[in-house]
Amino acid sequence: MRTKNDIKQKALFEATIKLVNEIGFASSSVSKIAKEAGISPATIYVYYKNKEDLLVSTYIEIKRNMSKAIQKDFDDSLPIRDGLKNIWFKIFEYVSTHSAYFQYAEQFSNSPYSSLVDKQEIEKYFDPMIQVIIKGIEQKIIKNVNFEILTAFIFYPIIALSNPRICQDFDLSDENIETAFKLAWDAIRF
Amino acid sequence: MRTKNDIKQKALFEATIKLVNEIGFASSSVSKIAKEAGISPATIYVYYKNKEDLLVSTYIEIKRNMSKAIQKDFDDSLPIRDGLKNIWFKIFEYVSTHSAYFQYAEQFSNSPYSSLVDKQEIEKYFDPMIQVIIKGIEQKIIKNVNFEILTAFIFYPIIALSNPRICQDFDLSDENIETAFKLAWDAIRF
Amino acid sequence: MRTKNDIKQKALFEATIKLVNEIGFASSSVSKIAKEAGISPATIYVYYKNKEDLLVSTYIEIKRNMSKAIQKDFDDSLPIRDGLKNIWFKIFEYVSTHSAYFQYAEQFSNSPYSSLVDKQEIEKYFDPMIQVIIKGIEQKIIKNVNFEILTAFIFYPIIALSNPRICQDFDLSDENIETAFKLAWDAIRF
Amino acid sequence: MRTKNDIKQKALFEATIKLVNEIGFASSSVSKIAKEAGISPATIYVYYKNKEDLLVSTYIEIKRNMSKAIQKDFDDSLPIRDGLKNIWFKIFEYVSTHSAYFQYAEQFSNSPYSSLVDKQEIEKYFDPMIQVIIKGIEQKIIKNVNFEILTAFIFYPIIALSNPRICQDFDLSDENIETAFKLAWDAIRF
DNA sequence: GATGAATGAGTGTTCATTCAT
DNA sequence: CATGAATGAACACTCATTCAT
């Protein structure tokens, strides 16, 4: 299936995200997505097996893209707090500059489509961050509690603050992000 | 003249939530919902203006129900920390016992449908909690930072930890909830 | 079926005509007509057997009303030309003052519903006019040709000139009606 | 890529006319029309934007077809009376041979759908006939009266005489048509 | 007599997908 | 590779009518 015309595939990727964000999965039909991308509905089936494949592949592609951006220039020799703070800012930066991608991913992962994706595959992308936290626990810098609790305080507030559907008026200024990190660090540090 | 049948409306409410959780907004057609509720598709239009009205009303009803449950026996004479902890446990209790409602609300608020709801109307329901936080700030017990940041650390970790789509394996034991509250409090306290 | 509440029946009659003229038979549903008349859809079935009965009865009632108005004060002792001219003006007067009724009747008689009506029953209403023409033929004042041809020149031009869907801009002034009658008379007179 | 199938479109055109004449606009559903034409209901939407577009386009197509037939071999060098008589017979001929088309057009123009059509566009088709009448007036052969009155006596009687819903028993013989023209001419000539 | 609730059958339309080119 | 034509199945919704009160 994978083919030569990358321009069309990219247009399709962007059109899918745009339309799903605007009108939701329910109303985003194959032909509307095709029209938005400037191609024929039939052409979608050259690139993807079916509609579900299009939606799932788009999600996975976003996640891959996101993890790559976040881990770019990642330096695991930094002290724990600095390493986490670095990631913290990277995530906010990605979310700010790719808010449509992020919003699509959020909507997707809150829908039953999410069960079609191998979560471990996705989590693998974010392993370096996990390693920092584990190191922090070992060094008794981070509280030694259930791992899910820790991530709920390090990553989930980011998602809430970045999501315009949740925090409509939150200003993603460096100062605010810095303040937020302070809270996150207070939550998890020993 | 026949009179409206409350049992039918309740069945419709439950069927909507069940189906949307199972197969998502995209696939939850009016006729599938009607079948699940054991009524005729046409009957839905006796109770709701259209499909959108059904979905939005269901969301609002859940939020109303949720806020009522959380604020039951709410005591604002308690010290700040105890007051918040009380609410913290109440939310976990509600989410545990009404996970389907909660999941519907999450999916809804991450979809474009959410723009159809007057957010202020919804937030009104949760005002008592807001008041506790404000009091905490005034008494210099809670950090005096942007309000959205505070709520991102008090409420959103709960949502993450309770959401089986996010924390599949998290055990909602009293001990875990207590630990999680400790982190939340460390995050926000002065 | 015939009942006590004449006000409701009259409202129903008018609502039917108004709605059918505005949106046509196709879109005029029983419940829309009921709403227009300010009654419940179910109440229509107290007065009429079904929707078809409502539409057909409305047509017949209009025709009865029309014939009564046209033949009021009819004087068959007048000379042929004067008798016909009298009717001619009466018809224009009726159509001007009851254009909605007339328009409904036109739409009805051009639709397949018309086959449900006994045409002879309707024509009976207009018998006095027929008699004038027959007298005119016998007296060799009117051309002795096929009867349908004569009526096509005496009655149908009126319908065309009165129908706003056909002659949008025709001014139903006395002068114009008089002129039109001159043409009609020239057409049929010996 | 498949290419559009003219046979299907023609079948759709005929099916629309047949069904609307038989059961009226009210009962002619898209799926019934599709079945009559031997195609899928969905296919109609390949050729027309929606049901309204189908009905209106069918009407316009009939009018175009009609005007072309009537004006075929039209000779405006003939004397006024001969020119009009020629048209008169042509119209009757068309109506006789295409009675279904004619009946559809009549029902359409008496329904609220007619307001969707640009009347001037339609009238343009019949301009040559208008020119003959104007010439007749200028040459003082035809009465110099309101134009709408003249057309009501030249064209509308044809419609009445040809319409089986109005003149059920009228025989469209040459003799009868000739007689009818005599009356029309007597009506309008100076 | 009068009505709102209730519904099976139907509406016009769009859907995801396949086909022929 | 790419496409517009074509469609069975499904969509949200309305219909005419009946029922229980």
mmCIF file with all atom_site columns, N, CA and C in Angstrom, chain D residues 53 105 131 150 155 167:
data_model
loop_
_atom_site.group_PDB
_atom_site.id
_atom_site.type_symbol
_atom_site.label_atom_id
_atom_site.label_alt_id
_atom_site.label_comp_id
_atom_site.label_asym_id
_atom_site.label_entity_id
_atom_site.label_seq_id
_atom_site.pdbx_PDB_ins_code
_atom_site.Cartn_x
_atom_site.Cartn_y
_atom_site.Cartn_z
_atom_site.occupancy
_atom_site.B_iso_or_equiv
_atom_site.pdbx_formal_charge
_atom_site.auth_seq_id
_atom_site.auth_comp_id
_atom_site.auth_asym_id
_atom_site.auth_atom_id
_atom_site.pdbx_PDB_model_num
ATOM 1  N N  . ASP D 1 53  ? -33.940 19.401 -6.475  1.00 0.00 ? 53  ASP D N  1
ATOM 2  C CA . ASP D 1 53  ? -33.193 19.624 -7.707  1.00 0.00 ? 53  ASP D CA 1
ATOM 3  C C  . ASP D 1 53  ? -33.686 18.687 -8.805  1.00 0.00 ? 53  ASP D C  1
ATOM 4  N N  . ALA D 1 105 ? -45.765 19.172 -15.977 1.00 0.00 ? 105 ALA D N  1
ATOM 5  C CA . ALA D 1 105 ? -45.502 20.614 -15.950 1.00 0.00 ? 105 ALA D CA 1
ATOM 6  C C  . ALA D 1 105 ? -46.671 21.371 -15.325 1.00 0.00 ? 105 ALA D C  1
ATOM 7  N N  . GLN D 1 131 ? -43.440 37.567 -29.981 1.00 0.00 ? 131 GLN D N  1
ATOM 8  C CA . GLN D 1 131 ? -43.137 38.522 -31.050 1.00 0.00 ? 131 GLN D CA 1
ATOM 9  C C  . GLN D 1 131 ? -44.245 38.602 -32.090 1.00 0.00 ? 131 GLN D C  1
ATOM 10 N N  . LEU D 1 150 ? -54.445 38.988 -23.461 1.00 0.00 ? 150 LEU D N  1
ATOM 11 C CA . LEU D 1 150 ? -54.312 38.318 -24.770 1.00 0.00 ? 150 LEU D CA 1
ATOM 12 C C  . LEU D 1 150 ? -53.822 36.873 -24.604 1.00 0.00 ? 150 LEU D C  1
ATOM 13 N N  . PHE D 1 155 ? -53.341 31.162 -25.130 1.00 0.00 ? 155 PHE D N  1
ATOM 14 C CA . PHE D 1 155 ? -52.662 29.956 -24.656 1.00 0.00 ? 155 PHE D CA 1
ATOM 15 C C  . PHE D 1 155 ? -53.435 29.180 -23.597 1.00 0.00 ? 155 PHE D C  1
ATOM 16 N N  . CYS D 1 167 ? -60.658 18.759 -18.966 1.00 0.00 ? 167 CYS D N  1
ATOM 17 C CA . CYS D 1 167 ? -61.589 18.353 -20.014 1.00 0.00 ? 167 CYS D CA 1
ATOM 18 C C  . CYS D 1 167 ? -61.404 16.864 -20.313 1.00 0.00 ? 167 CYS D C  1
#
